[in-house]
Amino acid sequence: MKKVIIISIATILLGVAVTVLLWPYFTTHQLSIKGDHLQSVSVEYEDESKTYTDLSAVRIPNYGTIALSYTVDSEDYSDGSIVVNGSEAEVTIQPDYSLTKRQEVAKGAYKVVSARLAELYPKINLYSIAPGDVYERGSWYSTTLTYAGDYGLNSDTLRIVAKNDGDSWNLETLPEIFLTTAKYSDIPVGVLQQANKYSN
Amino acid sequence: MYNSPSSPKKRFVIIGLSLLTVVVLFVVVFLILSSHEGEYKVTLSVMPEDAILSVDEEEILGTEVWVDQGEHTFSAKKDGFDTDYVTRTITADTTVTLLPSPVSDEALTWASQSDISSKLESFGGAKANERGSYITGLNPIISLLPYVDISGPFKIDYGYHGADNTATYLIIHKTTPTGRQNALAWIREQGYDPTQLDIRFTDFENPLLGGVS
């Protein structure tokens, strides 16, 4: 009789232990991560965080909103984070350039864009051109033209966006006070929003 | 009492069950085909009532039609009248008023009758209200306009453009460089992203593009 009780308790304990061990596999699923220059990904959900260096082993909860923060393997790129839904099975993470890399690319873009503006607009000397910034891994560049003279009815700061075509930078907008998707539908809205925000 | 498989009673039951199955199948197929899940009911209100109605260039019978979510063009045509076309992005059950304009002598005589004339006026009012609500639905910010800020200083108005004049643009004017930035800030404060609106600064003369510096 005693033996039966011991075996029963052992069986129950084994069942509980197996359930506890396997529970995370019932409530999570594998997340396929595409992207490059990723070193690690941390899954953050309800005050818990788990870091994976093997990106093929990343698992996320089956429900809720999950924050994924990532680190990169190169100084040219920056760490960041994204948010995914628990229902997602695949996600693409493309880390953007680091500040240093952005400044380096923006410097090159600035020279080309400034020269192009001087060619196109004889009155460009009325403005001082800011160093600008690049977006989407150096695909786009925007800068501001600040009026250098006295404040007047038309002394607004102007904005301009250029696109990297591989070898050079092409101006994609006119110098304007504000850039909108209505007028520049070929430029990603995020780039226009950044260009409208940028001031330096 | 025993009924063999070929007995008349058994045969009657089998035929009855087969017929019932066919009827049930017909009912199920009819219910599936007549289901309007994922569609919206558009009621067409038209004057003259005997105009030929079409949806996306397909003639329809009656004044009610079920359409998928998305853009659809409704039209009413009749000899002696200019066909009226209305394009709407349908996202809910709605009414569309169609009012072909009389052009022939006969049509003009018809329209000038006092009872018809008052009906046409009422239809015209309904059509204008319908269009106004539709445009406001597409561009909710215009319900806040015109807006004037004397200290800004700026004024924001709006205008229409596009093929059917339902797209809107905002006009920021009566302002200064600081006022223009204040106007953009006001738009953001109202919960709109100015980058995704059509904004025109009508009294700005761009010094680089030949304006006054």
Tab-separated table of C-alpha atoms in Angstrom, chain B residues 11-213:
chain	number	residue	atom	x	y	z
B	11	ARG	CA	-39.990	4.337	-52.237
B	12	PHE	CA	-42.186	7.288	-51.260
B	13	VAL	CA	-40.031	7.962	-48.165
B	14	ILE	CA	-36.801	7.799	-50.224
B	15	ILE	CA	-38.167	10.173	-52.891
B	16	GLY	CA	-39.457	12.517	-50.173
B	17	LEU	CA	-36.092	12.565	-48.390
B	18	SER	CA	-34.257	13.165	-51.674
B	19	LEU	CA	-36.549	16.068	-52.531
B	20	LEU	CA	-36.131	17.501	-49.034
B	21	THR	CA	-32.336	17.257	-49.377
B	22	VAL	CA	-32.452	19.073	-52.719
B	23	VAL	CA	-34.715	21.783	-51.279
B	24	VAL	CA	-32.439	22.220	-48.243
B	25	LEU	CA	-29.419	22.462	-50.572
B	26	PHE	CA	-31.186	25.080	-52.689
B	27	VAL	CA	-32.076	27.092	-49.587
B	28	VAL	CA	-28.485	26.922	-48.288
B	29	VAL	CA	-27.053	27.948	-51.675
B	30	PHE	CA	-29.619	30.768	-51.948
B	31	LEU	CA	-28.772	32.021	-48.448
B	32	ILE	CA	-25.044	31.950	-49.227
B	33	LEU	CA	-25.496	33.750	-52.542
B	34	SER	CA	-27.833	36.357	-51.114
B	35	SER	CA	-25.652	37.004	-48.065
B	36	HIS	CA	-24.174	40.499	-48.006
B	37	GLU	CA	-21.388	39.883	-45.536
B	38	GLY	CA	-18.564	42.369	-46.147
B	39	GLU	CA	-20.809	44.522	-48.321
B	40	TYR	CA	-22.603	47.783	-47.692
B	41	LYS	CA	-26.042	48.883	-48.795
B	42	VAL	CA	-26.127	51.982	-50.949
B	43	THR	CA	-29.523	53.566	-51.453
B	44	LEU	CA	-29.727	55.665	-54.600
B	45	SER	CA	-31.998	58.640	-54.414
B	46	VAL	CA	-32.621	59.919	-57.939
B	47	MET	CA	-34.599	62.595	-59.731
B	48	PRO	CA	-36.041	62.055	-62.364
B	49	GLU	CA	-37.127	58.746	-60.926
B	50	ASP	CA	-37.068	56.916	-64.277
B	51	ALA	CA	-33.387	57.637	-64.911
B	52	ILE	CA	-31.237	54.578	-65.653
B	53	LEU	CA	-28.979	53.816	-62.700
B	54	SER	CA	-25.527	52.255	-62.889
B	55	VAL	CA	-22.869	51.221	-60.429
B	56	ASP	CA	-19.333	51.026	-61.768
B	57	GLU	CA	-20.795	51.238	-65.294
B	58	GLU	CA	-23.128	48.285	-64.757
B	59	GLU	CA	-26.826	49.033	-64.957
B	60	ILE	CA	-28.886	48.052	-61.957
B	61	LEU	CA	-32.573	47.559	-61.296
B	62	GLY	CA	-34.128	49.268	-58.300
B	63	THR	CA	-32.556	51.904	-56.097
B	64	GLU	CA	-30.725	49.711	-53.612
B	65	VAL	CA	-27.409	48.059	-54.306
B	66	TRP	CA	-24.868	46.136	-52.206
B	67	VAL	CA	-21.232	46.965	-52.857
B	68	ASP	CA	-17.839	45.978	-51.456
B	69	GLN	CA	-15.877	48.386	-49.321
B	70	GLY	CA	-13.929	50.781	-51.526
B	71	GLU	CA	-14.388	53.312	-54.277
B	72	HIS	CA	-17.447	53.037	-56.506
B	73	THR	CA	-18.968	55.271	-59.145
B	74	PHE	CA	-22.729	55.681	-59.260
B	75	SER	CA	-24.504	57.293	-62.180
B	76	ALA	CA	-27.960	58.226	-63.396
B	77	LYS	CA	-28.665	58.895	-67.071
B	78	LYS	CA	-31.698	59.838	-69.080
B	79	ASP	CA	-32.219	61.240	-72.567
B	80	GLY	CA	-32.334	65.013	-72.507
B	81	PHE	CA	-30.282	65.192	-69.281
B	82	ASP	CA	-26.564	65.416	-68.505
B	83	THR	CA	-25.594	62.167	-66.794
B	84	ASP	CA	-24.769	62.653	-63.113
B	85	TYR	CA	-21.746	60.723	-61.821
B	86	VAL	CA	-20.875	60.457	-58.145
B	87	THR	CA	-17.763	58.642	-56.922
B	88	ARG	CA	-17.664	57.625	-53.272
B	89	THR	CA	-15.391	55.556	-51.086
B	90	ILE	CA	-17.909	53.297	-49.377
B	91	THR	CA	-17.160	52.204	-45.821
B	92	ALA	CA	-20.710	51.977	-44.410
B	93	ASP	CA	-24.347	51.834	-45.501
B	94	THR	CA	-25.092	55.126	-47.181
B	95	THR	CA	-27.362	57.120	-49.482
B	96	VAL	CA	-26.172	58.657	-52.725
B	97	THR	CA	-28.275	61.316	-54.410
B	98	LEU	CA	-28.102	61.509	-58.196
B	99	LEU	CA	-29.468	64.478	-60.025
B	100	PRO	CA	-28.999	64.542	-63.813
B	101	SER	CA	-29.245	68.117	-65.134
B	102	PRO	CA	-31.976	68.847	-67.684
B	103	VAL	CA	-30.534	70.109	-70.999
B	104	SER	CA	-33.082	69.441	-73.770
B	105	ASP	CA	-36.128	71.707	-74.231
B	106	GLU	CA	-38.398	68.895	-73.162
B	107	ALA	CA	-36.351	68.211	-70.021
B	108	LEU	CA	-36.180	71.909	-69.171
B	109	THR	CA	-39.950	72.215	-69.534
B	110	TRP	CA	-40.377	69.223	-67.254
B	111	ALA	CA	-38.017	70.743	-64.667
B	112	SER	CA	-39.815	74.082	-64.703
B	113	GLN	CA	-43.110	72.625	-63.474
B	114	SER	CA	-43.676	74.002	-59.997
B	115	ASP	CA	-44.024	70.655	-58.186
B	116	ILE	CA	-40.967	69.215	-60.002
B	117	SER	CA	-38.971	72.386	-59.493
B	118	SER	CA	-39.479	72.313	-55.711
B	119	LYS	CA	-38.571	68.605	-55.637
B	120	LEU	CA	-35.402	69.283	-57.630
B	121	GLU	CA	-34.487	72.052	-55.193
B	122	SER	CA	-34.932	69.717	-52.261
B	123	PHE	CA	-32.856	67.015	-53.989
B	124	GLY	CA	-30.181	69.608	-54.727
B	125	GLY	CA	-30.039	70.554	-51.033
B	126	ALA	CA	-29.811	66.903	-49.986
B	127	LYS	CA	-27.055	66.283	-52.540
B	128	ALA	CA	-25.056	69.279	-51.291
B	129	ASN	CA	-25.384	68.148	-47.656
B	130	GLU	CA	-24.425	64.606	-48.588
B	131	ARG	CA	-21.321	65.816	-50.419
B	132	GLY	CA	-20.392	68.111	-47.507
B	133	SER	CA	-20.646	65.240	-44.992
B	134	TYR	CA	-18.660	62.951	-47.274
B	135	ILE	CA	-15.843	65.458	-47.744
B	136	THR	CA	-15.729	66.235	-44.022
B	137	GLY	CA	-15.524	62.490	-43.358
B	138	LEU	CA	-12.550	62.206	-45.708
B	139	ASN	CA	-10.837	65.308	-44.326
B	140	PRO	CA	-12.100	65.804	-40.759
B	141	ILE	CA	-9.796	68.763	-40.111
B	142	ILE	CA	-11.976	70.965	-42.318
B	143	SER	CA	-14.714	70.841	-39.685
B	144	LEU	CA	-12.350	73.059	-37.609
B	145	LEU	CA	-11.782	75.538	-40.431
B	146	PRO	CA	-11.559	78.371	-41.200
B	147	TYR	CA	-9.410	79.150	-38.184
B	148	VAL	CA	-7.912	82.517	-37.375
B	149	ASP	CA	-5.253	83.250	-34.761
B	150	ILE	CA	-4.695	86.982	-34.529
B	151	SER	CA	-1.646	86.658	-32.307
B	152	GLY	CA	-0.194	83.811	-34.441
B	153	PRO	CA	-0.694	85.541	-36.715
B	154	PHE	CA	-2.251	83.182	-39.243
B	155	LYS	CA	-5.435	82.101	-40.931
B	156	ILE	CA	-6.125	78.567	-42.162
B	157	ASP	CA	-8.729	78.085	-44.884
B	158	TYR	CA	-9.354	75.207	-47.225
B	159	GLY	CA	-10.206	74.548	-50.840
B	160	TYR	CA	-11.184	71.595	-53.012
B	161	HIS	CA	-9.386	69.928	-55.895
B	162	GLY	CA	-9.173	66.607	-57.669
B	163	ALA	CA	-11.292	65.014	-60.382
B	164	ASP	CA	-14.522	65.184	-58.390
B	165	ASN	CA	-13.496	68.076	-56.137
B	166	THR	CA	-13.587	65.981	-52.992
B	167	ALA	CA	-9.883	66.249	-52.115
B	168	THR	CA	-9.041	69.240	-49.946
B	169	TYR	CA	-6.027	71.411	-49.430
B	170	LEU	CA	-5.321	73.772	-46.576
B	171	ILE	CA	-4.374	77.365	-47.199
B	172	ILE	CA	-2.168	79.021	-44.611
B	173	HIS	CA	-2.128	82.758	-45.197
B	174	LYS	CA	-2.367	86.240	-43.683
B	175	THR	CA	0.771	85.363	-41.796
B	176	THR	CA	4.531	85.707	-41.225
B	177	PRO	CA	7.392	83.168	-41.038
B	178	THR	CA	6.718	82.693	-37.323
B	179	GLY	CA	2.975	82.583	-37.972
B	180	ARG	CA	3.427	79.820	-40.560
B	181	GLN	CA	5.250	77.694	-37.984
B	182	ASN	CA	2.534	78.515	-35.423
B	183	ALA	CA	-0.108	77.410	-37.935
B	184	LEU	CA	1.673	74.054	-38.424
B	185	ALA	CA	1.935	73.689	-34.645
B	186	TRP	CA	-1.812	74.370	-34.320
B	187	ILE	CA	-2.584	71.638	-36.872
B	188	ARG	CA	-0.443	69.200	-34.865
B	189	GLU	CA	-2.214	70.237	-31.655
B	190	GLN	CA	-5.519	69.244	-33.261
B	191	GLY	CA	-4.153	65.720	-33.716
B	192	TYR	CA	-3.283	65.883	-37.421
B	193	ASP	CA	0.054	65.233	-39.073
B	194	PRO	CA	0.651	68.226	-41.354
B	195	THR	CA	3.160	66.204	-43.403
B	196	GLN	CA	0.256	64.079	-44.616
B	197	LEU	CA	-1.997	67.008	-45.514
B	198	ASP	CA	-1.958	69.133	-48.647
B	199	ILE	CA	-0.784	72.478	-47.285
B	200	ARG	CA	-0.273	75.609	-49.346
B	201	PHE	CA	1.295	78.840	-48.156
B	202	THR	CA	-0.386	81.223	-50.549
B	203	ASP	CA	1.232	84.485	-49.469
B	204	PHE	CA	4.784	83.141	-49.276
B	205	GLU	CA	7.080	84.208	-52.085
B	206	ASN	CA	10.039	81.855	-52.131
B	207	PRO	CA	13.181	84.009	-52.545
B	208	LEU	CA	15.006	81.106	-54.203
B	209	LEU	CA	12.279	80.625	-56.793
B	210	GLY	CA	12.122	84.234	-57.853
B	211	GLY	CA	10.133	85.622	-54.930
B	212	VAL	CA	10.931	88.762	-52.970
B	213	SER	CA	13.891	88.328	-50.641
